[in-house]
Amino acid sequence: MKRKEREVGSMANQALHSRGLWADAWHRFKKNKVAVAGMVFVLILVVISIATLVIDWVTAGEIYNNYVTKTNLPMKLAGPSLEHIFGCDEYGRDILFRLLWGTRYSLFIGIVSILIALVGGGFLGAIAGFYGGKVDNVIMRVMDVFLSIPSMVMAIAIVTALGNSIFNLLLSIAVPQIPRLARIVRASVMSVRDREFVEAARAVGADDGLIIFKYIIPNALAPIIVQASLTVGSAILSIAGLSFLGIGVEPPAPEWGSILNAARTYMRDAWHISVIPGLMIMITVLSLNLAGDGLRDALDPKMKN
Amino acid sequence: MAFLDIKDLQVDYVTEDGVVHALNGVDLEVMEGETLGLVGETGAGKTTLAKCIMGLLPQRTGRIRSGEIYYDGKDLLKMSLKEMQKIRGAHIAMIFQDPMTSLNPVLTVGDQIAEAVQNHENCKRDEAMKRAEEMLELVGIPAERAGDYPHQFSGGMKQRVVIAIALACNPKFLIADEPTTALDVTIQAQVLEMMQDLKRKFHTSMLLITHDLGVVAQNCDRVAVIYAGEVVEYGGIFDVFKGMRHPYTKGLFSSIPQIQNEVTRLAPIPGMMPDPMDLPEGCKFCTRCQHATQRCREEHPQLVQVGEGHWARCFLCEQEGKVKE
């Protein structure tokens, strides 16, 4: 009994000492079951996206053409059945297939566009917050100009000006988010910048780069992560909005938002077409938020015990 | 020759409400291997002096009006940022006042010590980590705790970690800015004793900033009393403690209880320190001094030598010795 306790104790000790910041964060993250569930769901979506891409590549798009986009009018608006678990849409296409094949658009565009926004906004915000004064003023006033344009209008402007392509779509969703993220990064960098440990780091000869990356960003990360994970949700909704206007992902591609928008007309006759993609979007956004929330807690070492 | 020589240092803080005169012509020298105590009440400019030596004055508000700080024959105030970064930590290190806030909460203490080492020495991560563990042992913390985060340590242990970081690169000069103010008395004694040991071991010179005269008596070779940004008296520890000359120093000593005498009420110095935005023209202490004359209010006194290496800034001592130029 005693030996066992000692073993457990020494294991815990080893575990405490041999990990870095991220490994430590992962250890804490695991304890948060809800966050893990969110993360698992997001990972499942990632796997689905990759799997469908591989299937398309292996079968040369045969399944995509035959099951995802091919119209089958006899099954129009058919409700859920054993053959079509989630039923069929207004052209008789299986909704399950369309949802699976549509995962890649929402997830890829949502995550990548926010990463772009995070890099851009994070860089600008960190510079503005860290150096302050004139640099801060110039950057933030430019950001204010961008903020004054409604994000949907800016997205439409970017896509129509640059043309309709996946990259431009990413850009159109990322750019309106840059000033929002820049503001949050700036505020949280500023709150850390004047803390005493930053001064203490300077007093042992650390340079600006080290201070920004090891002292300020890790301490300023929590609100940024939460905001970014929330923004992924709104990015997915933006794609849906753009698809609705006909400048997002073009039909017949099975993007979730466009399925939902098409289903709007049939809401009274066929509830499943709007409810199921709607639920998918909702669960995805929720999972991202839960995972982001868990990540924030995990990155704070004070939550350890 | 003095190891660190501060000459006529004048520092202002430019704020929206006006210019705060934080330091008004401070002259100090620290000899090799000695501990100089810097005593003064809150707002006297002690921390400003420390930050000035480190080159860490707040960029937005701090302004050095005049003065030089010679370290090893070079003026620290004229150095570029790059040169200064090489000095900080490796040559001059600082122990901060509050251990609770001067450690990075998201890095393990081992990482933080290793970081200080890697700033100055071109070595691998493992070597730096090993050094960090040695430093921890040196300040009395088991090396196994290198992987712990600051919040897992008590206040006294955090201050030990802060000291370990400061000493990680064997600095020749250590500035301790009220290193024990945030600690309770027993831990305070332990930490001070440890600092003395380490100082002897590494042959470090030290500037010990405090407002605790007991701490000064126990740890310092010489002491400088600072008031409203000016050194009012300095000299050897015995000279100042046994034969203080400046009325302010006398006031400081009479406001601490003495174990031999039974008193019901201490005699504090009346009044407050003058507003640093609007300092009196003559002697800075004239508003609170019981000996103040018309001359004190109009003319600014110079430091007068009142004994071997013992100086006081008061007209009362004028007859006794030569005026410092």
XYZ file of C-alpha atoms in Angstrom:
630
model
C 0.000 0.000 0.000
C 2.693 2.386 1.083
C 4.918 1.474 -1.807
C 2.101 2.083 -4.184
C 1.537 5.527 -2.733
C 5.182 6.335 -3.107
C 5.167 5.171 -6.691
C 2.183 7.271 -7.484
C 3.825 10.209 -5.761
C 7.058 9.883 -7.684
C 5.161 9.444 -10.921
C 3.257 12.623 -10.235
C 6.525 14.326 -9.472
C 8.119 13.178 -12.679
C 5.093 14.263 -14.579
C 5.333 17.675 -12.973
C 8.929 18.239 -13.819
C 9.574 16.957 -17.281
C 7.010 18.930 -19.218
C 7.017 22.160 -21.101
C 4.328 24.790 -21.173
C 2.257 23.072 -23.871
C 2.570 19.577 -22.483
C 1.495 20.954 -19.151
C -1.442 22.713 -20.732
C -2.501 19.468 -22.384
C -2.381 17.693 -19.021
C -4.759 20.254 -17.558
C -6.920 20.312 -20.674
C -7.551 16.568 -20.359
C -9.214 17.069 -17.005
C -11.912 19.275 -18.522
C -14.306 16.693 -19.945
C -16.600 19.158 -21.704
C -13.706 20.821 -23.473
C -12.350 17.447 -24.495
C -15.773 16.564 -25.940
C -15.713 19.798 -27.952
C -12.203 19.087 -29.133
C -13.147 15.521 -30.088
C -16.070 16.737 -32.169
C -13.873 19.251 -33.969
C -11.317 16.515 -34.595
C -14.042 14.240 -35.995
C -14.965 17.026 -38.411
C -11.325 17.373 -39.408
C -11.126 13.624 -40.028
C -14.338 13.736 -42.084
C -12.983 16.579 -44.199
C -9.762 14.747 -44.879
C -11.514 11.412 -45.478
C -13.925 12.886 -48.020
C -11.056 14.612 -49.803
C -9.191 11.310 -49.989
C -12.305 9.482 -51.225
C -12.761 12.072 -53.953
C -9.178 11.707 -54.946
C -9.252 7.885 -54.988
C -12.569 7.559 -56.822
C -11.831 10.528 -59.083
C -14.901 12.340 -57.762
C -17.298 9.523 -58.593
C -19.040 9.504 -55.231
C -19.150 13.264 -55.188
C -20.822 13.357 -58.574
C -23.217 10.488 -57.969
C -24.322 11.032 -54.402
C -23.534 14.575 -53.365
C -24.481 16.749 -56.297
C -26.544 14.566 -58.599
C -30.199 15.474 -58.582
C -32.691 12.674 -57.969
C -36.098 14.280 -58.278
C -38.230 11.255 -57.218
C -36.696 11.606 -53.751
C -37.364 15.346 -53.573
C -37.856 16.530 -49.990
C -38.057 12.940 -48.747
C -38.054 12.675 -44.981
C -35.549 10.660 -42.949
C -35.667 6.921 -43.642
C -33.371 3.946 -43.290
C -31.979 4.536 -46.745
C -31.474 8.262 -46.229
C -30.982 8.748 -42.527
C -31.253 12.542 -42.644
C -33.629 12.573 -45.581
C -33.184 14.336 -48.921
C -33.184 17.968 -50.029
C -35.194 19.829 -52.638
C -33.322 18.101 -55.473
C -33.516 14.678 -53.864
C -29.869 14.673 -52.764
C -28.974 12.756 -49.624
C -28.428 15.264 -46.812
C -26.018 13.032 -44.883
C -23.708 12.888 -47.883
C -24.003 16.599 -48.437
C -23.228 17.349 -44.822
C -20.205 15.059 -44.788
C -18.866 16.494 -48.026
C -19.663 20.012 -46.903
C -17.631 19.765 -43.711
C -14.454 20.776 -45.497
C -15.818 24.155 -46.569
C -17.064 25.296 -43.208
C -14.170 23.947 -41.240
C -11.395 24.848 -43.625
C -12.619 28.330 -44.415
C -13.628 29.013 -40.824
C -10.356 27.934 -39.254
C -7.940 29.133 -41.927
C -9.555 32.540 -42.265
C -9.360 33.071 -38.507
C -5.757 31.942 -38.480
C -5.019 34.568 -41.122
C -6.889 37.157 -39.065
C -5.104 36.035 -35.915
C -1.661 36.356 -37.438
C -2.481 39.761 -38.948
C -4.436 41.143 -36.023
C -2.126 39.579 -33.477
C 0.954 41.095 -35.056
C -0.553 44.566 -35.402
C -2.151 44.483 -31.962
C 0.999 43.244 -30.243
C 3.139 45.937 -31.864
C 0.598 48.631 -31.012
C 0.174 47.466 -27.436
C 3.836 46.873 -26.732
C 5.316 50.047 -28.167
C 2.379 52.368 -27.506
C 2.560 56.061 -28.354
C 2.676 57.029 -32.017
C 2.989 53.476 -33.346
C -0.105 52.520 -31.401
C -2.014 55.553 -32.602
C -1.252 55.021 -36.280
C -2.072 51.312 -36.232
C -5.220 51.629 -34.183
C -6.641 54.543 -36.178
C -6.244 52.511 -39.375
C -7.968 49.635 -37.579
C -10.774 52.001 -36.579
C -11.320 52.871 -40.226
C -11.691 49.172 -41.000
C -13.975 48.681 -38.008
C -16.340 51.351 -39.262
C -17.213 49.216 -42.299
C -19.725 46.455 -41.526
C -17.955 43.119 -41.900
C -20.495 41.697 -44.342
C -20.219 44.753 -46.583
C -16.453 44.538 -46.554
C -16.542 40.828 -47.328
C -18.857 41.461 -50.272
C -16.634 44.275 -51.486
C -13.520 42.121 -51.322
C -15.055 39.160 -53.118
C -16.619 41.268 -55.859
C -13.462 43.308 -56.362
C -11.011 40.424 -56.370
C -13.193 37.780 -57.949
C -14.793 34.647 -56.612
C -12.216 32.138 -55.473
C -11.520 30.193 -52.318
C -8.538 32.375 -51.435
C -10.504 35.581 -51.885
C -13.292 34.096 -49.810
C -10.790 33.391 -47.035
C -9.500 36.918 -47.315
C -12.947 38.444 -47.288
C -13.744 36.686 -44.027
C -10.333 37.277 -42.455
C -9.912 40.982 -43.181
C -12.992 42.244 -41.300
C -11.860 40.223 -38.263
C -8.340 41.690 -38.190
C -9.253 44.953 -36.422
C -11.380 43.094 -33.869
C -8.589 40.709 -32.971
C -5.999 43.493 -33.085
C -7.976 45.395 -30.456
C -8.211 42.439 -28.139
C -4.542 41.547 -28.561
C -3.553 45.157 -27.985
C -5.622 45.467 -24.831
C -4.318 42.284 -23.329
C -0.718 43.038 -24.290
C -1.068 46.434 -22.642
C -2.347 44.891 -19.450
C 0.712 42.660 -19.264
C 3.300 45.094 -20.604
C 3.753 47.085 -17.418
C 3.669 44.163 -15.018
C 6.688 43.882 -12.784
C 7.927 40.584 -14.169
C 8.399 42.183 -17.558
C 10.607 44.786 -15.944
C 12.383 42.015 -14.064
C 13.040 40.251 -17.365
C 14.516 43.467 -18.734
C 16.699 43.708 -15.651
C 18.374 40.415 -16.513
C 19.115 41.592 -20.029
C 16.211 40.173 -22.068
C 15.582 41.898 -25.411
C 12.225 42.986 -26.848
C 11.751 39.828 -28.911
C 12.191 37.509 -25.970
C 9.999 39.665 -23.771
C 7.201 39.714 -26.343
C 7.272 35.991 -27.068
C 8.032 34.494 -23.677
C 6.648 36.995 -21.226
C 3.892 39.003 -22.847
C 2.160 36.719 -25.334
C 1.789 33.673 -23.055
C 0.331 35.908 -20.368
C -1.947 37.709 -22.789
C -3.121 34.586 -24.577
C -6.273 33.687 -22.644
C -8.709 36.308 -23.974
C -7.209 36.006 -27.457
C -7.860 32.264 -27.650
C -11.414 32.620 -26.477
C -12.088 35.405 -28.935
C -10.507 33.457 -31.789
C -12.568 30.357 -31.071
C -15.727 32.440 -30.910
C -14.771 34.115 -34.156
C -14.383 30.790 -35.959
C -18.050 30.260 -35.223
C -18.996 33.604 -36.668
C -16.742 32.974 -39.682
C -18.670 29.781 -40.426
C -21.869 31.811 -40.263
C -20.339 34.458 -42.564
C -19.578 31.835 -45.164
C -23.176 30.745 -44.957
C -24.255 34.349 -45.414
C -22.001 34.890 -48.398
C -23.185 31.646 -49.959
C -26.737 32.864 -49.545
C -25.884 36.002 -51.509
C -24.383 33.852 -54.213
C -20.823 35.029 -53.714
C -19.644 32.391 -51.287
C -19.180 28.780 -52.163
C -20.955 28.232 -55.431
C -23.711 25.617 -55.783
C -23.919 22.721 -56.168
C -21.066 22.502 -53.686
C -22.641 21.263 -50.422
C -21.612 24.084 -48.140
C -23.660 23.961 -44.903
C -24.793 27.549 -45.051
C -25.996 27.213 -48.614
C -27.928 24.042 -47.749
C -29.555 25.922 -44.917
C -30.407 28.893 -47.061
C -31.872 26.748 -49.790
C -33.958 24.932 -47.190
C -35.521 28.154 -46.003
C -38.208 27.959 -48.704
C -39.266 24.450 -47.676
C -39.224 24.934 -43.958
C -42.946 24.178 -43.571
C -42.933 21.068 -45.761
C -39.571 19.537 -44.897
C -38.208 20.538 -41.499
C -35.273 18.197 -41.702
C -33.500 20.119 -44.485
C -33.100 23.224 -42.368
C -32.943 21.697 -38.901
C -30.180 19.184 -39.552
C -27.631 21.502 -41.223
C -28.586 24.151 -38.658
C -27.840 21.736 -35.862
C -24.536 20.842 -37.482
C -23.490 24.482 -37.597
C -24.647 24.997 -34.050
C -22.847 21.966 -32.656
C -19.679 22.872 -34.545
C -19.665 26.421 -33.227
C -20.479 25.198 -29.727
C -17.677 22.633 -29.842
C -15.208 25.249 -30.968
C -16.262 27.531 -28.144
C -16.028 24.801 -25.528
C -12.628 23.711 -26.775
C -11.451 27.324 -26.795
C -12.722 27.864 -23.296
C -10.943 24.744 -22.081
C -7.779 25.829 -23.814
C -7.860 29.156 -22.043
C -8.148 27.482 -18.665
C -5.467 24.968 -19.566
C -3.001 27.675 -20.517
C -3.270 29.286 -17.108
C -0.865 27.447 -14.794
C -2.737 28.673 -11.741
C -5.588 26.331 -12.681
C -3.248 23.384 -12.278
C -4.243 22.125 -8.887
C 38.572 54.046 -7.296
C 34.889 53.708 -6.913
C 33.259 50.704 -8.498
C 30.070 52.512 -9.329
C 30.157 56.272 -9.352
C 27.006 58.346 -9.592
C 27.571 62.023 -10.251
C 25.000 64.791 -9.941
C 22.106 62.646 -11.096
C 18.925 64.588 -11.728
C 15.801 62.812 -12.885
C 12.331 64.134 -13.619
C 9.075 62.466 -14.401
C 7.087 64.446 -16.903
C 3.420 63.836 -16.169
C 0.237 65.502 -17.280
C -0.060 67.317 -13.971
C 3.449 68.695 -14.064
C 7.095 67.808 -13.736
C 7.967 65.624 -10.762
C 11.504 66.221 -9.573
C 12.378 62.742 -8.419
C 16.141 63.039 -8.077
C 17.877 66.368 -7.560
C 21.594 65.916 -7.835
C 22.501 62.605 -6.260
C 26.189 61.817 -5.787
C 27.043 58.352 -4.570
C 29.844 55.915 -4.928
C 29.942 52.233 -4.220
C 33.287 50.567 -3.571
C 34.163 47.097 -4.668
C 32.783 44.430 -2.361
C 30.927 46.813 -0.100
C 27.260 47.099 0.712
C 25.852 50.580 0.570
C 22.523 51.099 2.264
C 20.126 53.623 0.788
C 17.540 54.786 3.307
C 14.659 57.142 2.885
C 10.932 57.366 3.196
C 8.445 56.453 0.495
C 8.752 58.748 -2.486
C 12.256 59.935 -1.668
C 13.562 58.616 -4.983
C 15.140 55.334 -3.912
C 13.555 53.179 -6.584
C 14.054 55.872 -9.219
C 17.759 55.745 -8.501
C 17.797 51.964 -8.840
C 15.877 52.047 -12.120
C 18.148 54.760 -13.404
C 21.215 52.612 -12.833
C 19.529 49.707 -14.639
C 18.392 51.967 -17.461
C 14.797 51.015 -16.752
C 13.229 54.407 -16.213
C 9.727 54.488 -17.690
C 10.273 55.576 -21.277
C 7.172 57.670 -21.587
C 7.645 59.815 -18.513
C 11.176 59.445 -17.148
C 13.721 62.045 -18.177
C 17.305 62.341 -17.051
C 18.093 66.023 -16.672
C 21.769 65.639 -16.000
C 24.332 63.383 -14.436
C 26.583 60.471 -15.098
C 26.708 56.945 -13.763
C 30.146 55.443 -14.210
C 30.476 51.727 -14.069
C 33.884 50.285 -14.827
C 34.932 53.620 -16.283
C 31.988 53.866 -18.701
C 28.930 56.056 -18.438
C 25.857 53.812 -18.273
C 23.568 56.656 -19.266
C 25.321 57.090 -22.601
C 25.170 53.430 -23.552
C 23.027 52.133 -26.374
C 20.190 49.706 -25.650
C 22.249 46.789 -26.954
C 25.188 47.596 -24.697
C 22.841 48.088 -21.781
C 21.238 44.688 -22.363
C 24.684 43.138 -22.034
C 25.263 44.925 -18.747
C 21.890 44.073 -17.239
C 21.949 40.749 -15.500
C 25.571 39.959 -16.338
C 27.221 42.926 -14.618
C 24.462 44.657 -12.719
C 21.442 42.754 -11.491
C 18.423 43.831 -9.557
C 16.250 42.169 -6.960
C 12.751 43.538 -7.075
C 10.604 44.632 -4.230
C 7.662 42.324 -4.600
C 8.409 38.662 -5.330
C 4.697 38.011 -5.895
C 4.646 40.020 -9.097
C 8.210 39.891 -10.350
C 8.053 36.305 -11.609
C 6.410 35.327 -14.868
C 3.357 33.244 -13.884
C 3.409 31.058 -17.008
C 7.040 29.948 -16.920
C 8.473 27.447 -14.455
C 11.038 28.915 -12.100
C 13.744 26.743 -13.638
C 12.949 28.158 -17.074
C 13.107 31.670 -15.750
C 16.529 31.209 -14.207
C 17.758 29.405 -17.317
C 16.483 32.276 -19.414
C 18.574 34.744 -17.450
C 21.612 32.525 -18.037
C 20.916 32.177 -21.738
C 20.567 35.906 -22.183
C 24.252 36.252 -21.538
C 25.924 32.952 -22.025
C 25.985 31.106 -25.256
C 24.993 27.728 -23.910
C 22.571 24.919 -24.601
C 19.215 24.621 -22.900
C 20.321 21.649 -20.769
C 23.383 23.449 -19.478
C 21.294 26.486 -18.617
C 18.760 24.263 -16.853
C 21.539 22.591 -14.906
C 22.833 25.957 -13.876
C 19.311 26.931 -12.855
C 19.075 23.901 -10.602
C 22.428 24.736 -9.023
C 21.243 28.265 -8.380
C 18.086 26.961 -6.742
C 20.120 24.726 -4.432
C 22.293 27.704 -3.653
C 19.351 29.744 -2.418
C 18.056 26.806 -0.438
C 15.377 25.386 -2.712
C 15.592 21.702 -3.733
C 16.608 21.348 -7.391
C 13.578 19.119 -8.060
C 11.352 22.118 -7.751
C 12.784 23.717 -10.897
C 9.744 22.454 -12.795
C 7.264 24.219 -10.536
C 5.445 27.415 -11.312
C 5.797 30.561 -9.199
C 2.323 30.231 -7.709
C 3.350 26.947 -6.127
C 5.933 28.711 -3.966
C 5.495 30.685 -0.780
C 6.446 34.361 -0.658
C 9.828 33.765 0.925
C 10.680 31.056 -1.586
C 9.636 33.284 -4.456
C 12.018 35.929 -3.191
C 14.733 33.277 -3.113
C 13.934 32.472 -6.730
C 14.126 36.163 -7.603
C 17.529 36.276 -5.919
C 18.614 33.151 -7.800
C 17.651 34.835 -11.080
C 19.566 37.968 -10.139
C 22.670 35.998 -9.234
C 22.467 33.508 -12.108
C 25.100 35.275 -14.189
C 27.434 36.210 -11.358
C 26.819 39.937 -11.476
C 29.459 42.188 -9.962
C 26.924 44.641 -8.655
C 23.577 43.874 -7.123
C 20.776 46.325 -6.526
C 18.302 45.088 -3.949
C 15.203 47.257 -3.976
C 13.527 46.643 -0.627
C 14.108 42.902 -0.976
C 12.391 42.031 2.268
C 9.559 44.522 2.497
C 7.003 42.016 1.279
C 8.143 39.269 3.643
C 7.446 38.575 7.280
C 10.156 39.110 9.856
C 11.493 35.556 10.227
C 11.685 35.011 6.474
C 13.174 38.481 6.170
C 16.042 37.467 8.459
C 16.637 34.236 6.532
C 16.650 35.971 3.174
C 18.996 38.711 4.344
C 21.367 36.212 5.879
C 21.399 34.240 2.663
C 22.075 37.389 0.646
C 25.026 38.194 2.884
C 26.417 34.696 2.413
C 26.071 34.841 -1.334
C 27.551 38.292 -1.434
C 30.629 37.073 0.369
C 30.831 33.994 -1.813
C 30.683 35.864 -5.110
C 32.363 39.030 -3.880
C 29.484 41.161 -5.133
C 29.009 44.825 -4.347
C 25.512 45.757 -3.339
C 23.179 48.699 -3.139
C 20.579 47.824 -0.523
C 17.514 49.993 -0.702
C 15.270 49.913 2.316
C 13.399 52.002 4.816
C 14.224 49.665 7.634
C 17.151 51.010 9.662
C 17.571 47.655 11.396
C 18.203 45.980 8.065
C 20.788 48.631 7.247
C 22.579 48.209 10.574
C 22.833 44.491 10.055
C 23.911 44.389 6.444
C 25.621 47.549 5.276
C 29.126 48.939 5.393
C 28.068 52.457 4.555
C 24.737 54.190 4.427
C 23.254 57.091 2.498
C 20.123 58.850 3.684
C 18.035 60.251 0.875
C 15.324 62.877 1.220
C 13.263 64.427 -1.583
C 15.677 63.201 -4.214
C 18.802 64.377 -2.466
C 21.407 62.657 -0.346
C 21.253 64.464 2.990
C 23.801 62.424 4.865
C 26.133 59.604 4.112
C 29.023 57.867 5.728
C 30.226 54.699 7.419
C 27.571 52.742 9.206
C 28.975 53.508 12.692
C 29.488 57.183 11.951
C 25.939 57.647 10.810
C 24.266 55.444 13.412
C 26.268 56.747 16.351
C 26.929 60.314 15.284
C 24.235 61.366 12.860
C 24.386 65.023 12.014
C 21.501 65.888 9.766
C 18.227 66.745 11.521
C 16.366 64.414 9.164
C 18.562 61.450 10.070
C 18.085 62.305 13.744
C 14.358 62.438 13.146
C 14.420 59.008 11.502
C 16.220 57.485 14.458
C 13.980 59.044 17.028
C 10.949 57.627 15.274
C 12.005 54.028 15.894
C 11.553 52.469 19.334
C 14.648 51.637 21.346
C 14.813 48.565 23.445
C 16.536 50.214 26.439
C 14.175 53.113 26.897
C 10.597 52.853 27.843
C 8.529 55.364 25.955
C 4.796 55.627 25.597
C 4.915 57.710 22.456
C 7.470 57.814 19.657
C 8.640 61.117 18.267
C 7.915 61.088 14.562
C 9.082 63.806 12.185
C 6.212 66.280 11.891
C 4.678 67.046 8.505
C 4.948 65.379 5.146
C 7.612 65.192 2.493
C 7.344 68.242 0.206
C 5.417 67.834 -3.030
C 8.027 66.704 -5.559
C 6.402 68.941 -8.170
C 6.944 71.977 -5.999
C 10.062 71.591 -3.898
C 11.253 74.292 -1.504
C 13.981 76.507 -2.893
C 16.500 76.143 -0.102
C 17.022 73.072 2.022
C 14.437 70.449 1.012
C 13.911 69.567 4.656
C 13.335 73.123 5.888
C 9.543 72.716 5.992
C 9.814 70.044 8.699
C 13.049 70.946 10.427
C 12.915 72.378 13.952
C 16.232 74.163 13.423
C 15.189 75.836 10.171
C 16.222 79.453 9.774
C 15.561 82.063 7.133
C 18.764 81.031 5.420
C 17.589 77.408 5.182
C 14.538 78.540 3.242
C 16.516 80.618 0.772
C 19.860 78.965 0.256
C 20.502 75.400 -0.771
C 23.030 73.722 1.550
C 25.935 71.683 0.191
C 27.342 68.477 1.603
C 29.800 69.201 4.403
C 32.410 66.778 5.580
C 31.803 66.140 9.258
C 34.164 63.217 9.732
C 36.261 60.688 7.879
C 34.113 59.838 4.875
C 31.050 61.188 6.646
C 29.074 63.962 4.976
C 25.926 65.868 5.884
C 23.916 68.430 3.970
C 23.097 70.968 6.656
C 24.112 74.519 7.567
C 24.417 73.439 11.190
C 27.543 71.468 10.330
C 29.049 74.180 8.179
C 31.758 75.197 10.617
C 32.985 71.671 11.078
C 34.572 70.846 7.786
C 35.086 71.536 4.177
C 32.209 71.889 1.757
C 32.047 69.352 -1.031
C 32.469 71.062 -4.344
